[in-house]
Amino acid sequence: MSLWQQEEDGNSDADISDSFVTDAEDSENEINRPGNLRNGPWFTIIEPNSFVIDRLPSFSPDHGPVGFDANLSPYDYFEKFISEDDNSLFDIIVEETNRYATTTLNANDPTPQGRGNNWKPVSKQELSAFFGLLLAMGIVRKPSYASYWENGNKNALTYTPNFPQIMSRNRFQEILRFLHCNDNALAVERGQAGYDPLHKVANIIEFFNRTFEENYRLSQNVCIDERMIGFKGRHFLKQYIANKKAHRWGVKAWVLAESGSGYTHQLELYKGKSNAPRHPDGQGYKVVMDLMRPHFGNQHHVTIDSWFTSPKLVHDLRNRGTYCTGTVITKATRKAKLPKGDNSCKVARTSYVCFI
């Protein structure tokens, strides 16, 4: 009876880890020895080119968009992702912007000519127009905010008459000055327990993670990887990653996405080593387990790269009803002597790890 068919009771994580430091020849010999459980649930694939992994169990839940009609307009799609049953993204920002404006103006007396003297609470409709102008600025590029309200002698090439028709320049800059997403009074100071460097946008990230999940059901095949959110401003979380083609400067995020469509289902921003407790099994292990935890037992198949992959991770995922495929760098394994271009694989009974 092969290890593929043997029960795995009594195998420790140390037993599983051993399979990664045995070369293909030694593994083949040990697997053929009756009763040998040194490799745990893993075994070496002798013919990688002809080997076929057993078909995964059928995936019963329906997947795809939830509650989207064929006749919805682009704005309807946008509104579904910024709205919940009894709340919306604009409601949160309106409340926090007005709170921050009131607190700031009461704490600091504005000068007689200051724009703060004319402040009035922003409304949900006005905030919608404000974000509409911001989106338009991403299409029509100009050197400054004020330049969108300049008539430029009504030069047809540079004049943008719709901006002053929607909102005055002063009102736009007032809203921009006080724009806020969370209550500063609830923030924990740096250096104290519970400090969150992303406090100002933490509730917005949580909001979108909820709406991402509500509006889409994942298919069986998913993936987890890092993604850069382009940003070149001043912030200590900004990073530079040379191998990222779309954005090399920005904030790093861990993303759970559907493999086929690329749909982002969950998002977790990286807060830096100093702002997160060290996990005993490593950051990669923690990221995958945190993002997949709501989907345990659903027979999902997650694909990850070598930064996340470890024997303990794929074994723990398997024990929680989740399949895994991950790459492993061969130079990290002892006695791994493969010619360039060759590959070797070891397969667990219900978890897959490929050596590239």
mmCIF file of C-alpha atoms in Angstrom:
data_model
loop_
_atom_site.group_PDB
_atom_site.id
_atom_site.type_symbol
_atom_site.label_atom_id
_atom_site.label_comp_id
_atom_site.label_asym_id
_atom_site.label_seq_id
_atom_site.Cartn_x
_atom_site.Cartn_y
_atom_site.Cartn_z
ATOM 1 C CA MET A 1 0.000 0.000 0.000
ATOM 2 C CA SER A 2 1.477 3.365 -0.993
ATOM 3 C CA LEU A 3 1.639 6.404 1.249
ATOM 4 C CA TRP A 4 -1.050 7.943 -0.942
ATOM 5 C CA GLN A 5 -3.433 5.338 0.462
ATOM 6 C CA GLN A 6 -2.078 5.093 4.001
ATOM 7 C CA GLU A 7 -3.706 6.836 6.935
ATOM 8 C CA GLU A 8 -1.847 9.859 8.233
ATOM 9 C CA ASP A 9 -2.640 9.497 11.930
ATOM 10 C CA GLY A 10 0.371 10.065 14.148
ATOM 11 C CA ASN A 11 2.383 12.071 11.596
ATOM 12 C CA SER A 12 3.899 15.198 13.055
ATOM 13 C CA ASP A 13 4.781 18.420 11.276
ATOM 14 C CA ALA A 14 8.438 17.474 11.761
ATOM 15 C CA ASP A 15 7.830 14.257 9.820
ATOM 16 C CA ILE A 16 6.349 16.218 6.960
ATOM 17 C CA SER A 17 9.185 18.729 6.935
ATOM 18 C CA ASP A 18 11.702 15.906 6.503
ATOM 19 C CA SER A 19 10.362 15.167 3.038
ATOM 20 C CA PHE A 20 11.729 18.463 1.795
ATOM 21 C CA VAL A 21 15.338 17.634 2.606
ATOM 22 C CA THR A 22 15.499 14.223 0.988
ATOM 23 C CA ASP A 23 16.605 13.933 -2.604
ATOM 24 C CA ALA A 24 14.429 12.103 -5.136
ATOM 25 C CA GLU A 25 16.525 8.930 -5.134
ATOM 26 C CA ASP A 26 16.531 8.523 -1.338
ATOM 27 C CA SER A 27 12.826 9.302 -1.135
ATOM 28 C CA GLU A 28 11.977 6.658 -3.732
ATOM 29 C CA ASN A 29 13.903 4.004 -1.813
ATOM 30 C CA GLU A 30 12.337 4.897 1.531
ATOM 31 C CA ILE A 31 8.808 5.030 0.173
ATOM 32 C CA ASN A 32 9.143 1.485 -1.128
ATOM 33 C CA ARG A 33 10.035 0.216 2.342
ATOM 34 C CA PRO A 34 6.945 -1.229 4.029
ATOM 35 C CA GLY A 35 5.596 0.701 7.011
ATOM 36 C CA ASN A 36 7.957 3.644 6.570
ATOM 37 C CA LEU A 37 6.193 6.896 7.562
ATOM 38 C CA ARG A 38 9.260 9.134 7.529
ATOM 39 C CA ASN A 39 7.832 11.167 4.651
ATOM 40 C CA GLY A 40 4.396 11.496 6.214
ATOM 41 C CA PRO A 41 1.751 12.026 3.518
ATOM 42 C CA TRP A 42 4.358 12.986 0.868
ATOM 43 C CA PHE A 43 5.772 10.857 -1.899
ATOM 44 C CA THR A 44 8.065 11.483 -4.857
ATOM 45 C CA ILE A 45 6.675 11.582 -8.382
ATOM 46 C CA ILE A 46 8.896 9.351 -10.511
ATOM 47 C CA GLU A 47 7.548 10.563 -13.865
ATOM 48 C CA PRO A 48 6.548 14.224 -13.445
ATOM 49 C CA ASN A 49 5.624 14.618 -17.121
ATOM 50 C CA SER A 50 3.061 11.824 -17.086
ATOM 51 C CA PHE A 51 1.757 12.132 -13.531
ATOM 52 C CA VAL A 52 -1.853 13.296 -13.153
ATOM 53 C CA ILE A 53 -3.129 14.596 -9.836
ATOM 54 C CA ASP A 54 -6.413 13.096 -8.679
ATOM 55 C CA ARG A 55 -9.457 15.192 -9.515
ATOM 56 C CA LEU A 56 -10.456 17.507 -6.689
ATOM 57 C CA PRO A 57 -13.845 16.920 -5.049
ATOM 58 C CA SER A 58 -16.771 18.613 -6.741
ATOM 59 C CA PHE A 59 -17.311 22.214 -5.685
ATOM 60 C CA SER A 60 -20.977 22.590 -4.805
ATOM 61 C CA PRO A 61 -21.516 26.284 -3.952
ATOM 62 C CA ASP A 62 -22.663 28.556 -6.753
ATOM 63 C CA HIS A 63 -20.032 31.115 -7.657
ATOM 64 C CA GLY A 64 -19.955 34.424 -9.479
ATOM 65 C CA PRO A 65 -21.621 37.843 -9.014
ATOM 66 C CA VAL A 66 -24.475 38.095 -6.513
ATOM 67 C CA GLY A 67 -27.506 40.259 -7.212
ATOM 68 C CA PHE A 68 -26.339 41.807 -10.490
ATOM 69 C CA ASP A 69 -28.999 42.228 -13.177
ATOM 70 C CA ALA A 70 -28.196 42.349 -16.883
ATOM 71 C CA ASN A 71 -29.602 45.871 -17.262
ATOM 72 C CA LEU A 72 -27.473 47.531 -14.554
ATOM 73 C CA SER A 73 -25.544 50.643 -15.559
ATOM 74 C CA PRO A 74 -21.869 51.217 -14.632
ATOM 75 C CA TYR A 75 -22.995 53.539 -11.824
ATOM 76 C CA ASP A 76 -25.295 50.804 -10.476
ATOM 77 C CA TYR A 77 -22.271 48.502 -10.233
ATOM 78 C CA PHE A 78 -20.317 51.244 -8.466
ATOM 79 C CA GLU A 79 -23.162 51.910 -6.031
ATOM 80 C CA LYS A 80 -23.482 48.238 -5.098
ATOM 81 C CA PHE A 81 -19.867 48.174 -3.924
ATOM 82 C CA ILE A 82 -20.144 51.369 -1.841
ATOM 83 C CA SER A 83 -23.441 50.435 -0.164
ATOM 84 C CA GLU A 84 -24.483 48.031 2.557
ATOM 85 C CA ASP A 85 -27.941 47.244 3.900
ATOM 86 C CA ASP A 86 -28.168 50.232 6.251
ATOM 87 C CA ASN A 87 -24.988 52.153 5.498
ATOM 88 C CA SER A 88 -22.854 53.423 2.651
ATOM 89 C CA LEU A 89 -19.291 54.532 2.141
ATOM 90 C CA PHE A 90 -20.423 58.126 1.627
ATOM 91 C CA ASP A 91 -22.361 58.080 4.928
ATOM 92 C CA ILE A 92 -19.167 57.161 6.781
ATOM 93 C CA ILE A 93 -17.062 59.834 5.066
ATOM 94 C CA VAL A 94 -19.737 62.538 5.477
ATOM 95 C CA GLU A 95 -19.968 61.863 9.214
ATOM 96 C CA GLU A 96 -16.211 61.787 9.802
ATOM 97 C CA THR A 97 -15.479 64.787 7.558
ATOM 98 C CA ASN A 98 -18.013 66.948 9.379
ATOM 99 C CA ARG A 99 -16.713 65.704 12.745
ATOM 100 C CA TYR A 100 -13.110 66.534 11.846
ATOM 101 C CA ALA A 101 -14.042 69.968 10.438
ATOM 102 C CA THR A 102 -15.988 70.900 13.580
ATOM 103 C CA THR A 103 -13.213 69.691 15.899
ATOM 104 C CA THR A 104 -10.489 71.480 13.941
ATOM 105 C CA LEU A 105 -12.326 74.790 13.645
ATOM 106 C CA ASN A 106 -13.261 74.798 17.339
ATOM 107 C CA ALA A 107 -9.690 74.075 18.384
ATOM 108 C CA ASN A 108 -8.085 76.635 16.060
ATOM 109 C CA ASP A 109 -9.710 80.013 15.589
ATOM 110 C CA PRO A 110 -9.615 80.781 11.864
ATOM 111 C CA THR A 111 -8.269 84.090 10.617
ATOM 112 C CA PRO A 112 -10.870 86.660 9.549
ATOM 113 C CA GLN A 113 -10.179 85.918 5.905
ATOM 114 C CA GLY A 114 -9.825 82.166 6.374
ATOM 115 C CA ARG A 115 -11.928 79.811 4.294
ATOM 116 C CA GLY A 116 -12.905 77.983 7.466
ATOM 117 C CA ASN A 117 -15.211 80.879 8.360
ATOM 118 C CA ASN A 118 -17.498 79.835 5.497
ATOM 119 C CA TRP A 119 -17.556 76.118 6.301
ATOM 120 C CA LYS A 120 -20.890 74.381 6.208
ATOM 121 C CA PRO A 121 -21.441 70.643 6.799
ATOM 122 C CA VAL A 122 -20.953 68.566 3.674
ATOM 123 C CA SER A 123 -23.897 66.505 2.444
ATOM 124 C CA LYS A 124 -23.946 63.055 0.881
ATOM 125 C CA GLN A 125 -24.948 64.490 -2.505
ATOM 126 C CA GLU A 126 -22.178 67.082 -2.357
ATOM 127 C CA LEU A 127 -19.615 64.434 -1.416
ATOM 128 C CA SER A 128 -20.729 62.320 -4.395
ATOM 129 C CA ALA A 129 -20.041 65.306 -6.669
ATOM 130 C CA PHE A 130 -16.664 65.809 -4.983
ATOM 131 C CA PHE A 131 -15.573 62.219 -5.697
ATOM 132 C CA GLY A 132 -16.915 62.539 -9.234
ATOM 133 C CA LEU A 133 -14.558 65.477 -9.783
ATOM 134 C CA LEU A 134 -11.642 63.467 -8.339
ATOM 135 C CA LEU A 135 -12.344 60.624 -10.768
ATOM 136 C CA ALA A 136 -12.527 63.105 -13.649
ATOM 137 C CA MET A 137 -9.143 64.502 -12.622
ATOM 138 C CA GLY A 138 -7.663 61.073 -13.181
ATOM 139 C CA ILE A 139 -8.775 61.270 -16.814
ATOM 140 C CA VAL A 140 -8.133 64.964 -17.518
ATOM 141 C CA ARG A 141 -4.645 65.644 -16.170
ATOM 142 C CA LYS A 142 -3.678 69.156 -15.058
ATOM 143 C CA PRO A 143 -0.761 70.424 -12.955
ATOM 144 C CA SER A 144 -2.799 71.544 -9.893
ATOM 145 C CA TYR A 145 -6.274 71.430 -8.376
ATOM 146 C CA ALA A 146 -6.808 75.152 -8.972
ATOM 147 C CA SER A 147 -6.020 74.792 -12.682
ATOM 148 C CA TYR A 148 -9.270 72.880 -13.226
ATOM 149 C CA TRP A 149 -11.194 76.070 -12.421
ATOM 150 C CA GLU A 150 -9.058 78.416 -14.556
ATOM 151 C CA ASN A 151 -10.743 79.517 -17.767
ATOM 152 C CA GLY A 152 -7.438 79.765 -19.657
ATOM 153 C CA ASN A 153 -8.996 82.505 -21.815
ATOM 154 C CA LYS A 154 -11.536 79.817 -22.689
ATOM 155 C CA ASN A 155 -8.974 77.940 -24.715
ATOM 156 C CA ALA A 156 -10.817 74.828 -25.881
ATOM 157 C CA LEU A 157 -7.716 72.674 -25.332
ATOM 158 C CA THR A 158 -7.274 73.527 -21.628
ATOM 159 C CA TYR A 159 -10.616 74.898 -20.426
ATOM 160 C CA THR A 160 -12.760 72.545 -18.277
ATOM 161 C CA PRO A 161 -16.093 74.388 -17.835
ATOM 162 C CA ASN A 162 -17.873 71.474 -16.136
ATOM 163 C CA PHE A 163 -15.774 71.750 -12.974
ATOM 164 C CA PRO A 164 -16.966 75.240 -11.885
ATOM 165 C CA GLN A 165 -20.513 74.299 -12.906
ATOM 166 C CA ILE A 166 -20.534 71.368 -10.473
ATOM 167 C CA MET A 167 -18.692 72.933 -7.525
ATOM 168 C CA SER A 168 -16.739 76.085 -6.788
ATOM 169 C CA ARG A 169 -12.994 75.869 -6.387
ATOM 170 C CA ASN A 170 -13.090 77.143 -2.796
ATOM 171 C CA ARG A 171 -15.720 74.596 -1.769
ATOM 172 C CA PHE A 172 -13.748 71.761 -3.371
ATOM 173 C CA GLN A 173 -10.606 72.763 -1.474
ATOM 174 C CA GLU A 174 -12.559 73.093 1.782
ATOM 175 C CA ILE A 175 -13.873 69.532 1.491
ATOM 176 C CA LEU A 176 -10.412 68.296 0.502
ATOM 177 C CA ARG A 177 -8.917 69.971 3.570
ATOM 178 C CA PHE A 178 -11.273 68.281 6.044
ATOM 179 C CA LEU A 179 -11.800 64.977 4.205
ATOM 180 C CA HIS A 180 -11.686 62.181 6.792
ATOM 181 C CA CYS A 181 -12.657 58.524 7.073
ATOM 182 C CA ASN A 182 -12.252 57.734 10.786
ATOM 183 C CA ASP A 183 -12.449 59.386 14.188
ATOM 184 C CA ASN A 184 -9.041 60.653 15.323
ATOM 185 C CA ALA A 185 -10.165 60.473 18.957
ATOM 186 C CA LEU A 186 -10.252 56.672 18.732
ATOM 187 C CA ALA A 187 -6.683 56.345 17.446
ATOM 188 C CA VAL A 188 -4.078 54.713 19.708
ATOM 189 C CA GLU A 189 -0.796 56.603 19.915
ATOM 190 C CA ARG A 190 2.311 55.117 18.379
ATOM 191 C CA GLY A 191 4.273 52.948 20.766
ATOM 192 C CA GLN A 192 1.227 51.850 22.755
ATOM 193 C CA ALA A 193 -0.567 48.515 22.605
ATOM 194 C CA GLY A 194 -3.185 48.438 19.872
ATOM 195 C CA TYR A 195 -1.519 51.083 17.701
ATOM 196 C CA ASP A 196 -2.681 50.860 14.110
ATOM 197 C CA PRO A 197 -0.715 52.858 11.491
ATOM 198 C CA LEU A 198 -3.698 52.489 9.150
ATOM 199 C CA HIS A 199 -6.283 53.780 11.619
ATOM 200 C CA LYS A 200 -7.366 56.616 9.331
ATOM 201 C CA VAL A 201 -8.536 54.163 6.654
ATOM 202 C CA ALA A 202 -9.007 50.933 8.661
ATOM 203 C CA ASN A 203 -12.812 51.144 8.676
ATOM 204 C CA ILE A 204 -12.852 51.805 4.917
ATOM 205 C CA ILE A 205 -10.746 48.688 4.254
ATOM 206 C CA GLU A 206 -13.108 46.643 6.434
ATOM 207 C CA PHE A 207 -16.088 48.139 4.606
ATOM 208 C CA PHE A 208 -14.797 47.145 1.168
ATOM 209 C CA ASN A 209 -13.812 43.663 2.353
ATOM 210 C CA ARG A 210 -17.435 43.174 3.410
ATOM 211 C CA THR A 211 -18.903 44.437 0.144
ATOM 212 C CA PHE A 212 -16.369 42.457 -1.923
ATOM 213 C CA GLU A 213 -17.538 39.323 -0.131
ATOM 214 C CA GLU A 214 -21.265 40.140 -0.291
ATOM 215 C CA ASN A 215 -21.293 40.819 -4.021
ATOM 216 C CA TYR A 216 -19.325 37.802 -5.241
ATOM 217 C CA ARG A 217 -19.005 34.094 -4.435
ATOM 218 C CA LEU A 218 -15.603 32.612 -5.117
ATOM 219 C CA SER A 219 -15.108 29.618 -7.372
ATOM 220 C CA GLN A 220 -13.003 26.678 -6.196
ATOM 221 C CA ASN A 221 -9.642 27.940 -7.529
ATOM 222 C CA VAL A 222 -8.274 30.991 -5.737
ATOM 223 C CA CYS A 223 -4.840 32.528 -5.242
ATOM 224 C CA ILE A 224 -3.055 34.658 -2.652
ATOM 225 C CA ASP A 225 -0.244 37.033 -3.521
ATOM 226 C CA GLU A 226 1.109 40.474 -2.797
ATOM 227 C CA ARG A 227 -0.006 43.554 -4.693
ATOM 228 C CA MET A 228 1.379 47.078 -4.796
ATOM 229 C CA ILE A 229 -1.005 50.024 -4.451
ATOM 230 C CA GLY A 230 0.753 52.812 -6.324
ATOM 231 C CA PHE A 231 1.719 55.712 -4.055
ATOM 232 C CA LYS A 232 4.652 58.140 -4.118
ATOM 233 C CA GLY A 233 3.636 60.435 -1.265
ATOM 234 C CA ARG A 234 5.250 60.607 2.160
ATOM 235 C CA HIS A 235 4.377 57.698 4.435
ATOM 236 C CA PHE A 236 6.532 55.272 6.376
ATOM 237 C CA LEU A 237 4.626 52.296 4.911
ATOM 238 C CA LYS A 238 5.663 53.209 1.374
ATOM 239 C CA GLN A 239 7.949 50.606 -0.197
ATOM 240 C CA TYR A 240 9.952 50.099 -3.344
ATOM 241 C CA ILE A 241 9.795 46.661 -4.999
ATOM 242 C CA ALA A 242 11.816 46.515 -8.202
ATOM 243 C CA ASN A 243 10.150 43.467 -9.761
ATOM 244 C CA LYS A 244 6.663 45.003 -9.775
ATOM 245 C CA LYS A 245 5.886 46.264 -13.273
ATOM 246 C CA ALA A 246 2.666 48.199 -12.647
ATOM 247 C CA HIS A 247 3.737 50.066 -9.475
ATOM 248 C CA ARG A 248 7.204 49.904 -7.996
ATOM 249 C CA TRP A 249 6.516 52.538 -5.330
ATOM 250 C CA GLY A 250 3.541 52.132 -3.061
ATOM 251 C CA VAL A 251 1.871 50.337 -0.170
ATOM 252 C CA LYS A 252 2.035 46.537 -0.153
ATOM 253 C CA ALA A 253 -1.158 44.538 0.275
ATOM 254 C CA TRP A 254 -1.937 40.840 0.597
ATOM 255 C CA VAL A 255 -4.802 39.864 -1.682
ATOM 256 C CA LEU A 256 -7.119 36.870 -1.919
ATOM 257 C CA ALA A 257 -8.394 36.729 -5.501
ATOM 258 C CA GLU A 258 -10.249 34.329 -7.754
ATOM 259 C CA SER A 259 -7.847 32.586 -10.129
ATOM 260 C CA GLY A 260 -10.041 32.663 -13.229
ATOM 261 C CA SER A 261 -11.425 36.209 -13.143
ATOM 262 C CA GLY A 262 -8.825 37.942 -10.958
ATOM 263 C CA TYR A 263 -11.622 39.301 -8.747
ATOM 264 C CA THR A 264 -10.297 40.764 -5.487
ATOM 265 C CA HIS A 265 -12.218 39.162 -2.636
ATOM 266 C CA GLN A 266 -10.225 40.236 0.439
ATOM 267 C CA LEU A 267 -7.512 42.816 1.023
ATOM 268 C CA GLU A 268 -5.041 43.134 3.886
ATOM 269 C CA LEU A 269 -2.534 45.988 3.944
ATOM 270 C CA TYR A 270 0.981 45.283 5.182
ATOM 271 C CA LYS A 271 1.676 47.370 8.303
ATOM 272 C CA GLY A 272 5.390 46.727 8.653
ATOM 273 C CA LYS A 273 7.368 44.371 10.889
ATOM 274 C CA SER A 274 7.340 46.716 13.880
ATOM 275 C CA ASN A 275 3.552 47.094 13.916
ATOM 276 C CA ALA A 276 2.518 43.440 13.893
ATOM 277 C CA PRO A 277 3.343 40.641 16.365
ATOM 278 C CA ARG A 278 5.739 38.032 15.016
ATOM 279 C CA HIS A 279 3.968 34.787 14.162
ATOM 280 C CA PRO A 280 5.784 31.599 15.228
ATOM 281 C CA ASP A 281 5.178 30.012 11.807
ATOM 282 C CA GLY A 282 6.158 33.070 9.780
ATOM 283 C CA GLN A 283 4.399 35.967 8.115
ATOM 284 C CA GLY A 284 3.554 33.981 4.983
ATOM 285 C CA TYR A 285 1.791 31.302 7.020
ATOM 286 C CA LYS A 286 -0.232 33.917 8.920
ATOM 287 C CA VAL A 287 -1.306 35.787 5.775
ATOM 288 C CA VAL A 288 -2.635 32.669 4.019
ATOM 289 C CA MET A 289 -4.411 31.339 7.094
ATOM 290 C CA ASP A 290 -6.016 34.711 7.870
ATOM 291 C CA LEU A 291 -7.298 35.248 4.336
ATOM 292 C CA MET A 292 -8.534 31.674 3.910
ATOM 293 C CA ARG A 293 -10.044 31.259 7.397
ATOM 294 C CA PRO A 294 -13.611 32.301 6.374
ATOM 295 C CA HIS A 295 -13.474 29.672 3.581
ATOM 296 C CA PHE A 296 -12.212 26.669 5.537
ATOM 297 C CA GLY A 297 -14.166 23.509 4.803
ATOM 298 C CA ASN A 298 -15.435 24.756 1.423
ATOM 299 C CA GLN A 299 -12.969 22.646 -0.634
ATOM 300 C CA HIS A 300 -11.240 25.681 -2.149
ATOM 301 C CA HIS A 301 -7.910 25.208 -3.936
ATOM 302 C CA VAL A 302 -5.486 28.051 -3.227
ATOM 303 C CA THR A 303 -2.317 28.709 -5.247
ATOM 304 C CA ILE A 304 0.608 30.527 -3.629
ATOM 305 C CA ASP A 305 4.234 31.290 -4.422
ATOM 306 C CA SER A 306 7.406 30.241 -2.630
ATOM 307 C CA TRP A 307 7.306 33.099 -0.096
ATOM 308 C CA PHE A 308 4.187 31.606 1.486
ATOM 309 C CA THR A 309 4.789 27.881 0.929
ATOM 310 C CA SER A 310 5.771 25.624 3.822
ATOM 311 C CA PRO A 311 4.973 21.996 4.749
ATOM 312 C CA LYS A 312 3.096 23.110 7.862
ATOM 313 C CA LEU A 313 0.948 25.539 5.894
ATOM 314 C CA VAL A 314 -0.250 23.064 3.263
ATOM 315 C CA HIS A 315 -0.769 20.382 5.918
ATOM 316 C CA ASP A 316 -2.825 22.719 8.135
ATOM 317 C CA LEU A 317 -4.867 23.927 5.163
ATOM 318 C CA ARG A 318 -5.611 20.336 4.177
ATOM 319 C CA ASN A 319 -6.787 19.544 7.709
ATOM 320 C CA ARG A 320 -9.218 22.464 7.381
ATOM 321 C CA GLY A 321 -10.763 21.360 4.117
ATOM 322 C CA THR A 322 -8.641 23.525 1.807
ATOM 323 C CA TYR A 323 -6.300 22.340 -0.981
ATOM 324 C CA CYS A 324 -3.065 24.108 -1.812
ATOM 325 C CA THR A 325 -0.517 24.344 -4.616
ATOM 326 C CA GLY A 326 2.703 26.260 -3.970
ATOM 327 C CA THR A 327 6.137 26.642 -5.498
ATOM 328 C CA VAL A 328 9.325 25.809 -3.618
ATOM 329 C CA ILE A 329 12.792 27.097 -4.506
ATOM 330 C CA THR A 330 15.076 24.085 -4.981
ATOM 331 C CA LYS A 331 18.167 25.751 -3.546
ATOM 332 C CA ALA A 332 16.347 25.858 -0.222
ATOM 333 C CA THR A 333 16.267 22.049 -0.078
ATOM 334 C CA ARG A 334 19.277 19.984 0.934
ATOM 335 C CA LYS A 335 20.764 17.589 -1.637
ATOM 336 C CA ALA A 336 18.500 18.982 -4.375
ATOM 337 C CA LYS A 337 20.615 18.371 -7.514
ATOM 338 C CA LEU A 338 18.441 18.940 -10.589
ATOM 339 C CA PRO A 339 19.682 19.919 -14.038
ATOM 340 C CA LYS A 340 18.511 23.306 -15.255
ATOM 341 C CA GLY A 341 14.991 23.055 -16.640
ATOM 342 C CA ASP A 342 14.132 19.815 -14.789
ATOM 343 C CA ASN A 343 11.599 19.640 -11.998
ATOM 344 C CA SER A 344 10.690 17.351 -9.139
ATOM 345 C CA CYS A 345 7.395 17.076 -7.290
ATOM 346 C CA LYS A 346 6.179 15.688 -4.016
ATOM 347 C CA VAL A 347 2.466 15.286 -3.509
ATOM 348 C CA ALA A 348 0.512 14.936 -0.304
ATOM 349 C CA ARG A 349 -2.651 12.916 -0.061
ATOM 350 C CA THR A 350 -4.814 16.053 -0.266
ATOM 351 C CA SER A 351 -2.268 18.868 -0.548
ATOM 352 C CA TYR A 352 0.041 19.614 -3.449
ATOM 353 C CA VAL A 353 3.466 21.244 -3.368
ATOM 354 C CA CYS A 354 5.506 21.551 -6.552
ATOM 355 C CA PHE A 355 9.298 21.911 -6.590
ATOM 356 C CA ILE A 356 10.208 24.310 -9.410
#
